[in-house]
Coordinates of C-alpha atoms and ligand atoms in Angstrom, one line a residue:
M1 CA -3.5 -17.8 51.3
T2 CA -7.1 -16.7 53.0
T3 CA -7.1 -14.1 54.4
H4 CA -7.9 -13.8 58.0
K5 CA -10.8 -11.6 59.5
T6 CA -10.5 -13.1 62.3
M7 CA -7.9 -13.5 65.3
G8 CA -7.3 -15.7 68.8
I9 CA -4.6 -13.6 70.9
V10 CA -2.8 -14.9 73.9
G11 CA -2.4 -12.8 76.6
L12 CA -4.7 -10.6 77.8
G13 CA -2.6 -7.7 79.9
V14 CA -2.0 -3.7 79.0
M15 CA -0.8 -4.1 75.3
G16 CA -3.3 -8.0 74.3
R17 CA -6.2 -6.0 75.8
N18 CA -5.7 -2.8 74.0
L19 CA -5.2 -4.9 70.6
A20 CA -8.6 -6.9 71.0
L21 CA -10.6 -3.8 71.7
N22 CA -8.5 -2.2 68.6
M23 CA -9.8 -5.5 66.0
T24 CA -13.0 -5.2 67.6
D25 CA -13.6 -1.7 66.5
H26 CA -12.5 -2.5 63.3
G27 CA -15.2 -5.4 62.7
V28 CA -12.3 -8.2 63.2
T29 CA -13.6 -11.1 65.0
V30 CA -11.6 -12.1 67.8
A31 CA -11.5 -15.3 70.7
V32 CA -8.8 -14.5 73.3
F33 CA -7.7 -16.7 76.3
D34 CA -5.3 -15.2 79.0
P35 CA -4.5 -18.0 81.9
W36 CA -5.8 -15.0 84.6
P37 CA -8.8 -14.8 86.0
D38 CA -8.3 -11.7 86.5
A39 CA -7.3 -10.4 82.3
L40 CA -11.0 -11.9 81.1
T41 CA -12.8 -10.1 84.0
R42 CA -10.9 -6.8 83.2
F43 CA -11.4 -7.4 79.7
A44 CA -15.3 -8.4 79.4
V45 CA -15.5 -4.6 81.1
S46 CA -13.7 -2.7 78.8
L47 CA -15.8 -4.2 76.0
N48 CA -18.7 -3.4 78.3
G49 CA -20.9 -5.2 75.8
A50 CA -20.0 -3.9 73.0
A51 CA -19.0 -6.0 69.8
H52 CA -21.6 -8.8 70.9
G53 CA -21.2 -11.4 69.4
R54 CA -17.5 -10.8 67.8
V55 CA -15.5 -11.9 70.8
T56 CA -15.0 -15.5 72.0
V57 CA -13.4 -15.9 75.6
A58 CA -11.9 -18.8 76.2
E59 CA -11.0 -20.7 79.1
T60 CA -8.2 -22.9 77.1
P61 CA -6.0 -23.1 74.8
A62 CA -7.6 -25.9 73.3
D63 CA -11.2 -23.9 73.2
L64 CA -9.3 -21.1 72.4
V65 CA -8.0 -23.2 69.0
A66 CA -11.0 -24.7 68.2
A67 CA -13.5 -20.7 68.1
L68 CA -11.2 -20.3 64.9
P69 CA -12.0 -20.9 61.6
R70 CA -9.0 -21.9 59.6
P71 CA -6.6 -21.0 58.4
R72 CA -6.4 -19.6 62.3
T73 CA -4.2 -16.9 63.2
I74 CA -3.3 -16.5 66.5
L75 CA -1.5 -13.7 68.9
I76 CA 0.7 -14.3 71.2
M77 CA 1.1 -10.7 73.8
V78 CA 2.8 -12.4 76.5
K79 CA 6.1 -10.8 78.0
A80 CA 9.4 -11.8 75.8
G81 CA 11.6 -14.6 77.1
E82 CA 10.2 -18.1 78.6
P83 CA 6.6 -17.4 78.6
V84 CA 6.2 -16.8 74.6
D85 CA 7.7 -20.9 74.1
G86 CA 5.5 -21.9 76.8
V87 CA 2.5 -20.6 74.9
I88 CA 3.9 -21.6 71.8
G89 CA 4.8 -25.3 73.7
D90 CA 1.1 -24.9 74.2
L91 CA -0.6 -24.1 71.3
A92 CA 1.5 -25.8 68.6
P93 CA 0.4 -29.6 69.2
L94 CA -3.3 -28.2 68.9
L95 CA -2.6 -26.4 64.9
D96 CA -3.3 -28.2 61.7
P97 CA -0.5 -27.1 59.0
G98 CA -1.2 -23.2 57.7
D99 CA -2.0 -22.3 60.6
T100 CA -0.2 -19.2 61.7
L101 CA 1.2 -17.7 65.1
I102 CA 1.8 -14.2 65.4
D103 CA 4.6 -12.8 68.6
G104 CA 3.8 -9.7 69.3
G105 CA 5.7 -8.7 72.2
N106 CA 9.4 -7.0 72.8
S107 CA 11.1 -10.7 71.4
L108 CA 14.7 -11.0 71.4
F109 CA 15.2 -11.2 67.3
H110 CA 17.3 -14.3 68.2
D111 CA 14.6 -16.6 69.4
T112 CA 12.3 -15.6 66.7
M113 CA 14.4 -16.4 64.4
R114 CA 14.8 -20.0 66.4
R115 CA 10.7 -20.0 66.3
E116 CA 10.7 -19.3 63.5
A117 CA 12.5 -22.2 61.9
A118 CA 11.1 -25.1 64.2
L119 CA 7.4 -24.4 63.3
R120 CA 8.3 -23.8 59.9
A121 CA 9.8 -27.9 59.7
R122 CA 5.9 -28.1 61.1
D123 CA 4.3 -26.4 58.5
L124 CA 2.9 -23.4 61.2
H125 CA 3.6 -19.8 59.9
F126 CA 5.1 -17.5 62.3
I127 CA 5.1 -14.0 62.4
G128 CA 7.5 -11.7 64.8
L129 CA 5.2 -8.8 64.9
G130 CA 7.8 -5.7 66.7
V131 CA 4.6 -3.5 68.4
S132 CA 5.4 0.4 68.8
G133 CA 3.0 2.6 71.1
G134 CA 2.4 1.8 74.2
E135 CA -1.2 0.9 76.1
E136 CA -2.8 3.9 74.1
G137 CA -1.4 3.1 71.0
A138 CA -2.3 -0.4 71.0
R139 CA -5.8 1.2 71.8
H140 CA -5.6 3.4 69.3
G141 CA -3.3 3.0 66.8
P142 CA -0.1 1.4 67.2
S143 CA 3.2 1.5 64.5
L144 CA 3.6 -2.8 63.6
M145 CA 6.8 -4.2 62.4
A146 CA 6.8 -7.6 61.0
G147 CA 8.7 -10.0 59.9
G148 CA 7.9 -13.9 58.3
D149 CA 7.1 -15.5 55.1
P150 CA 5.4 -12.6 53.2
A151 CA 2.0 -15.6 52.0
A152 CA 1.6 -15.3 56.1
Y153 CA 1.9 -11.4 56.5
E154 CA -0.2 -11.1 53.2
A155 CA -2.8 -12.9 54.6
S156 CA -3.2 -11.3 58.4
R157 CA -2.1 -7.9 56.8
A158 CA -6.2 -6.6 56.2
V159 CA -6.6 -7.2 59.6
L160 CA -2.6 -5.8 60.7
E161 CA -3.6 -2.9 58.7
S162 CA -6.8 -1.6 60.0
I163 CA -5.9 -1.4 63.4
A164 CA -2.2 0.4 63.1
A165 CA -2.1 4.0 62.8
R166 CA -2.3 5.9 59.9
F167 CA 0.0 8.5 58.7
D168 CA -1.8 10.8 55.9
G169 CA -4.3 7.8 55.2
A170 CA -1.4 5.2 54.9
P171 CA -1.3 2.5 58.0
C172 CA 2.1 2.1 59.7
C173 CA 2.6 -1.0 59.4
A174 CA 4.6 -3.2 56.9
L175 CA 6.9 -6.9 56.5
V176 CA 10.4 -5.2 57.0
G177 CA 12.1 -9.0 55.8
A178 CA 11.6 -12.9 56.7
D179 CA 11.9 -14.3 59.8
G180 CA 13.4 -12.0 63.5
A181 CA 13.2 -9.3 61.0
G182 CA 10.0 -7.3 62.6
H183 CA 11.9 -7.9 66.3
F184 CA 15.0 -6.6 65.2
V185 CA 13.8 -3.1 63.0
K186 CA 11.2 -3.4 66.9
M187 CA 14.3 -3.7 69.0
I188 CA 16.5 -0.7 67.0
H189 CA 12.9 1.7 67.8
N190 CA 13.4 0.9 70.8
G191 CA 17.2 1.5 71.7
I192 CA 16.7 4.6 69.4
E193 CA 14.2 5.4 72.4
Y194 CA 16.4 4.9 74.9
G195 CA 18.5 7.2 73.0
I196 CA 16.1 10.4 72.4
M197 CA 15.1 9.5 75.6
Q198 CA 18.2 9.9 77.3
V199 CA 18.7 13.3 75.1
I200 CA 16.1 14.6 76.4
A201 CA 16.6 13.7 80.5
E202 CA 20.2 15.4 80.0
A203 CA 18.7 19.0 78.7
F204 CA 15.8 18.7 81.1
A205 CA 19.2 18.7 83.4
L206 CA 20.4 21.5 82.0
L207 CA 17.4 23.6 81.9
R208 CA 17.0 22.9 85.6
D209 CA 20.8 22.9 87.1
A210 CA 23.0 24.8 84.9
G211 CA 20.2 27.4 83.6
G212 CA 18.1 27.6 86.5
L213 CA 15.3 27.6 85.2
D214 CA 11.6 26.3 86.8
H215 CA 9.6 23.4 85.8
A216 CA 6.6 25.9 84.3
A217 CA 9.1 27.6 82.1
M218 CA 10.7 24.6 81.3
A219 CA 7.5 22.5 80.3
G220 CA 6.5 26.0 78.2
I221 CA 10.2 25.4 76.4
F222 CA 9.6 21.9 75.8
R223 CA 5.9 22.5 74.0
R224 CA 7.6 25.6 71.8
W225 CA 9.9 22.6 71.1
S226 CA 7.5 21.3 70.0
Q227 CA 6.6 23.6 67.2
T228 CA 10.1 22.9 65.6
D229 CA 11.7 20.4 63.9
L230 CA 12.6 19.0 67.3
A231 CA 8.1 17.9 67.0
S232 CA 7.6 14.9 68.0
Y233 CA 5.8 12.4 71.4
L234 CA 9.2 12.4 73.5
I235 CA 9.0 15.8 73.4
E236 CA 5.5 16.5 73.7
I237 CA 5.4 14.0 76.8
T238 CA 8.0 15.6 78.4
A239 CA 5.9 19.1 78.7
T240 CA 3.3 17.9 80.0
I241 CA 5.2 15.5 82.4
L242 CA 7.0 18.9 83.4
A243 CA 4.1 20.8 84.1
R244 CA 2.0 17.9 86.1
K245 CA 1.9 19.5 90.0
D246 CA 2.4 16.7 92.8
D247 CA -1.2 15.6 94.4
L248 CA 0.7 13.7 96.9
G249 CA 3.2 16.2 97.7
D250 CA 4.2 20.2 96.9
G251 CA 6.3 20.8 93.7
P252 CA 6.4 19.1 90.1
L253 CA 5.7 15.8 90.8
V254 CA 8.3 15.0 88.4
E255 CA 11.2 15.6 91.0
A256 CA 9.5 13.6 93.4
I257 CA 10.0 10.5 91.9
L258 CA 12.7 7.9 92.3
D259 CA 15.5 8.8 90.0
T260 CA 16.3 5.2 88.9
A261 CA 15.3 4.0 85.1
G262 CA 13.9 0.6 84.7
Q263 CA 14.4 -1.5 81.4
K264 CA 12.7 -4.4 80.3
G265 CA 16.2 -5.8 78.1
T266 CA 15.7 -4.3 73.8
G267 CA 18.2 -1.4 74.8
R268 CA 21.1 -3.2 76.3
W269 CA 19.8 -5.9 72.9
S270 CA 19.9 -2.9 70.8
S271 CA 23.6 -2.5 72.0
E272 CA 24.2 -5.8 71.9
A273 CA 23.4 -6.5 68.1
A274 CA 25.3 -3.0 67.1
L275 CA 28.4 -4.5 69.0
D276 CA 28.0 -8.1 66.8
L277 CA 27.5 -6.3 64.1
G278 CA 30.3 -4.4 63.7
V279 CA 28.7 -0.7 63.8
P280 CA 28.6 2.1 66.3
A281 CA 25.9 2.9 68.1
P282 CA 26.9 5.1 70.5
T283 CA 24.2 7.5 71.9
I284 CA 21.9 4.0 72.3
T285 CA 24.4 2.7 74.7
E286 CA 25.3 5.2 76.7
A287 CA 21.9 5.5 77.3
V288 CA 21.6 2.3 78.5
Y289 CA 25.3 2.8 80.3
A290 CA 23.0 6.2 81.6
R291 CA 20.0 3.8 83.2
A292 CA 22.6 1.1 84.7
L293 CA 24.6 4.2 86.5
A294 CA 21.0 5.2 87.5
A295 CA 20.0 2.2 89.0
Q296 CA 23.3 2.9 91.4
K297 CA 21.5 5.5 93.7
A298 CA 23.1 4.0 96.9
E299 CA 27.2 3.9 95.1
R300 CA 25.8 7.6 93.9
V301 CA 25.6 9.2 96.5
A302 CA 28.0 7.4 98.6
T303 CA 30.0 8.7 95.8
A304 CA 28.7 12.5 96.6
A305 CA 29.3 12.9 100.1
V306 CA 33.6 12.5 98.8
L307 CA 33.4 13.6 96.1
G308 CA 32.9 17.4 94.8
G309 CA 32.7 18.7 91.6
P310 CA 33.3 22.5 89.7
A311 CA 33.4 25.1 92.1
A312 CA 30.2 26.9 92.5
P313 CA 30.8 30.5 91.0
A314 CA 31.5 33.4 93.4
E315 CA 28.4 34.8 92.7
P316 CA 24.9 32.8 91.3
A317 CA 24.7 33.0 87.3
P318 CA 20.8 35.0 86.1
A319 CA 18.1 31.9 85.0
W320 CA 18.7 31.3 81.3
D321 CA 16.0 33.7 79.7
P322 CA 13.4 31.3 78.8
D323 CA 13.9 32.5 74.7
G324 CA 18.0 33.3 74.9
P325 CA 20.8 31.8 73.2
E326 CA 21.4 29.4 76.4
V327 CA 18.0 27.0 76.3
E328 CA 18.5 27.9 71.5
A329 CA 21.7 26.0 71.7
V330 CA 20.2 23.1 74.0
R331 CA 17.4 22.8 71.8
Q332 CA 19.6 22.6 68.7
A333 CA 21.8 19.7 71.0
V334 CA 18.8 17.2 71.3
L335 CA 18.0 18.0 67.4
G336 CA 21.5 17.4 66.9
A337 CA 21.9 14.5 69.5
V338 CA 18.3 12.8 67.9
I339 CA 19.6 13.1 64.0
S340 CA 22.8 11.5 65.6
T341 CA 20.4 9.2 67.2
F342 CA 18.1 8.0 64.3
A343 CA 21.5 7.5 61.8
Q344 CA 23.0 5.2 64.6
G345 CA 19.5 3.2 64.4
L346 CA 19.8 2.8 60.7
A347 CA 22.7 2.6 60.3
V348 CA 22.5 -0.6 62.8
I349 CA 19.2 -2.3 60.3
R350 CA 20.8 -1.7 57.6
A351 CA 23.8 -3.6 58.8
G352 CA 21.6 -6.4 60.7
A353 CA 19.6 -6.3 57.7
Q354 CA 22.7 -7.5 55.3
A355 CA 23.9 -10.0 57.8
N356 CA 20.8 -11.8 58.3
G357 CA 19.5 -11.5 54.4
W358 CA 16.7 -9.5 55.0
D359 CA 15.0 -7.0 52.3
T360 CA 14.2 -4.5 54.9
D361 CA 13.8 -1.1 53.0
L362 CA 14.4 1.4 55.5
A363 CA 12.6 4.1 53.5
A364 CA 9.5 1.9 54.5
V365 CA 11.0 1.4 58.0
A366 CA 11.0 5.1 58.5
R367 CA 7.5 5.7 56.9
I368 CA 6.0 3.1 59.7
W369 CA 7.6 5.2 63.1
R370 CA 5.4 8.6 61.7
A371 CA 2.8 7.7 63.3
G372 CA 2.0 5.1 66.5
C373 CA 5.0 4.3 67.9
V374 CA 6.9 6.2 70.6
I375 CA 9.4 7.5 68.4
R376 CA 7.2 9.1 65.7
A377 CA 8.7 13.0 64.9
A378 CA 7.9 15.0 62.1
L379 CA 11.4 13.9 61.2
L380 CA 10.6 10.7 59.9
D381 CA 9.5 12.3 57.0
D382 CA 12.1 13.9 55.7
I383 CA 14.5 11.1 57.4
A384 CA 12.2 8.7 55.1
A385 CA 12.7 10.6 52.0
A386 CA 16.6 10.8 52.3
V387 CA 17.3 7.1 53.1
G388 CA 14.4 6.0 50.0
A389 CA 15.9 8.4 47.3
A390 CA 17.2 6.7 45.0
D391 CA 21.0 8.3 45.2
A392 CA 20.6 7.3 49.1
P393 CA 24.1 7.7 50.9
G394 CA 25.6 5.2 53.1
S395 CA 24.8 6.7 55.9
L396 CA 21.8 9.5 57.1
L397 CA 24.2 11.5 58.0
Q398 CA 25.3 12.5 54.2
A399 CA 21.9 13.4 53.0
P400 CA 22.3 17.1 52.3
A401 CA 18.9 17.8 53.6
F402 CA 20.2 16.3 57.3
A403 CA 24.4 17.1 56.9
R404 CA 22.5 20.6 56.7
R405 CA 20.7 20.4 60.0
L406 CA 23.9 18.9 61.6
E407 CA 26.1 22.1 60.4
A408 CA 23.2 24.7 61.6
A409 CA 22.8 22.8 64.9
Q410 CA 26.5 22.4 65.8
D411 CA 27.9 25.9 67.8
G412 CA 24.4 25.6 69.7
W413 CA 25.5 21.8 70.4
R414 CA 29.2 22.0 70.8
R415 CA 28.7 25.0 73.2
T416 CA 25.6 23.0 75.2
V417 CA 28.0 20.0 76.3
A418 CA 31.0 22.2 76.9
L419 CA 29.2 24.4 79.5
A420 CA 28.2 20.6 80.7
V421 CA 31.5 19.2 81.0
M422 CA 32.6 22.9 82.8
T423 CA 29.4 22.3 85.1
G424 CA 29.9 19.5 85.8
V425 CA 26.3 17.7 84.2
P426 CA 26.6 14.6 83.2
V427 CA 25.8 14.8 79.2
P428 CA 26.8 11.0 77.7
G429 CA 23.9 11.0 75.1
L430 CA 24.7 14.3 73.9
S431 CA 28.7 14.3 74.0
S432 CA 28.4 10.5 72.3
A433 CA 25.7 11.8 69.5
L434 CA 28.4 14.8 68.9
A435 CA 31.5 13.3 68.9
Y436 CA 29.6 10.5 66.6
V437 CA 29.0 12.6 64.2
D438 CA 32.8 14.0 64.7
G439 CA 34.0 11.0 64.2
A440 CA 31.8 9.7 61.5
R441 CA 33.2 13.5 59.4
S442 CA 36.5 13.1 60.0
E443 CA 38.6 11.8 57.2
R444 CA 41.4 11.0 59.0
L445 CA 41.3 9.6 62.5
P446 CA 43.9 8.3 65.2
A447 CA 43.2 4.5 63.9
N448 CA 46.9 4.9 62.2
L449 CA 48.6 5.3 66.2
I450 CA 46.4 2.6 67.5
Q451 CA 47.3 0.3 64.7
A452 CA 50.7 1.5 65.4
Q453 CA 50.6 0.6 68.8
R454 CA 49.2 -2.9 68.3
D455 CA 52.1 -3.7 66.4
H456 CA 54.8 -2.4 68.7
F457 CA 53.2 -4.7 71.0
G458 CA 52.0 -7.9 69.3
A459 CA 53.1 -8.0 65.5
H460 CA 49.9 -7.4 64.1
T461 CA 51.1 -5.7 61.5
Y462 CA 49.6 -3.0 59.7
E463 CA 49.1 -1.6 55.8
R464 CA 50.6 2.3 54.8
L465 CA 48.4 4.6 53.1
D466 CA 50.8 5.1 50.6
R467 CA 51.6 1.1 48.9
P468 CA 49.4 -1.9 48.9
G469 CA 50.8 -4.9 51.6
T470 CA 50.9 -5.8 55.3
F471 CA 54.2 -4.1 56.9
H472 CA 55.4 -4.6 60.0
T473 CA 57.7 -2.9 62.0
E474 CA 60.7 -3.8 65.0
W475 CA 59.8 -0.7 66.3
E476 CA 62.7 -1.3 69.1
R477 CA 65.3 -1.6 67.1
Ligands
NDP501 N1 3.6 -1.9 77.9 C1 4.2 -1.2 76.9 O1 3.6 -0.1 76.6 C2 5.3 -2.1 75.6 C3 4.9 -4.0 76.2 N2 5.0 -4.4 74.6 C4 5.9 -5.8 74.9 O2 4.4 -6.6 75.0 C5 4.4 -8.3 75.5 C6 3.2 -8.0 76.5 O3 3.3 -6.4 77.3 P1 1.9 -6.5 78.2 O4 1.0 -6.5 77.2 O5 2.7 -4.4 78.7 O6 2.2 -6.9 79.5 P2 1.5 -7.3 80.5 O7 2.5 -7.9 81.9 O8 0.6 -6.6 81.0 O9 0.6 -8.9 80.1 C7 0.9 -9.9 79.4 C8 -0.6 -11.2 79.8 O10 0.2 -12.3 79.0 C9 0.1 -12.8 79.9 N3 0.5 -14.2 80.2 C10 2.0 -14.6 81.1 N4 2.1 -15.7 80.8 C11 1.4 -16.6 80.1 C12 1.1 -17.7 79.0 N5 1.7 -18.4 79.4 N6 -0.4 -17.8 78.9 C13 -1.7 -17.0 78.1 N7 -1.0 -16.0 78.6 C14 -0.4 -15.5 79.6 C15 -0.4 -12.5 81.7 O11 -0.7 -12.9 82.4 P3 -0.3 -13.3 83.5 O12 -0.2 -11.5 84.6 O13 -0.8 -14.1 84.9 O14 1.5 -13.3 84.2 C16 0.0 -11.0 81.2 O15 -2.1 -11.5 80.8 C17 5.5 -7.6 76.2 O16 6.8 -8.6 75.2 C18 5.9 -6.5 76.0 O17 7.6 -5.8 76.2 C19 5.6 -3.8 73.4 C20 5.0 -2.7 73.0 C21 4.7 -1.8 74.3
5RP502 O1 8.8 -1.3 74.2 C1 8.4 -0.9 74.3 C2 8.0 0.9 73.5 O2 8.4 1.2 72.5 C3 7.8 -0.5 76.0 O3 7.1 0.2 76.9 C4 8.9 -1.4 76.3 O4 9.2 -1.7 78.0 C5 10.6 0.1 76.7 O5 11.6 -0.3 77.1 P1 11.8 -0.5 78.8 O6 10.8 -1.1 79.1 O7 13.0 -0.5 78.8 O8 12.2 1.0 79.0

């Protein structure tokens, strides 16, 4: 298959525009189309005369297709859902066998599987490409998670690798399986992103509300945490956010922001996939619930007016020392919860790959998350080594490097969750992540009682520990 150094791009919003600029920086010839004239104007302004001769601005999908050498490759960068089907519907009749469409949006992997099959039947290739890194990543190096036919990926690989972020010189771009695999991996990336953002937000609430720390002190704490095992993009931006003053009012900007978090669907889809696969991902799901609860602002205000929490101490406690043991305990809680969330997400990817017949290499996934993406973190280097080892265990929790980290973190983590419970600070992320680890390391869980209850009320039968077979008991006789 021919290697493409020319790419068509449909959709010049935040991501499409910046990916197009990134490509022109890397010598790729691009032809772009967006139905919104302002998007084309904004793109022309961003180009500022650069890449002369290597950019064609098309006025219609037909012009775009005509501007591309065969076999053509077109990256679709529009909102997930109907707009993607709309663009495919516009382009497919104009394409020739062997051409490739790449969907770089946050599409649901089931949609990608459906689209890939429909286009394959028309001799067209379809790659579902997870793109992470936001605006800055798109412009200067995102992490790219591709799903599709290896030959079609090979044809676009040079361009994708040239624009991807690099970690120790290696591009953060890989084929992670067939059809919907790239979008599945990106979906779980976002689920992990939800979990980590939630536990960081809970740490912020504890430092502020239980620890009595001001925003300058908290910014310093997060900056120091950036120098530890917790080093990551999300911890870094949290330090920056906490330090920012409100230029439209007094005090820190973060306190002027309405406390209702938005969500576009990938977190919920991750939870749905985990439930469908029967794989626990409680911290991801709690993070989705936490955003749903946050969105119920009026309801929360009404409840707060009638329902009190724990009694305040007679004497207000002094603020925590930013270098003291309480803050270190919160750091351990966040570290443990981040590891737990990665373990949950990787387990869902492993099960999703198995269920869908994808040959997803978990170590490659961890490697391409080391730079460019929102969940990039120092831990990912060790995660890649742990899940890529010849004798890699079934769960990240069993990998010696992570079992030891969790053991070291658990004391502070438990004290932090206990403190949150006693002071009434909601920590669904930190506590579910801990419960996941405690459940995962339990040789015996109380599911024996659940089986007995099921057998009692529904004659569902049970198995025994000491002999094979299926048993039923007449419990009331
Ligand atoms: N923003 C981010 O940080 C990230 C976004 N993503 C995903 O990337 C995708 C694009 O996101 P983003 O760039 O932020 O979205 P934007 O809304 O900024 O841009 C989408 C662009 O596509 C255009 N468009 C819509 N429908 C069509 C169509 N039928 N034909 C051609 N163009 C069309 C839109 O035009 P109009 O405005 O007129 O509708 C708009 O210019 C989404 O799936 C998003 O979830 C992935 C990673 C990070
Ligand atoms: O894919 C992304 C980052 O990786 C996008 O920023 C996405 O919009 C984040 O999800 P949500 O809007 O639901 O918080």
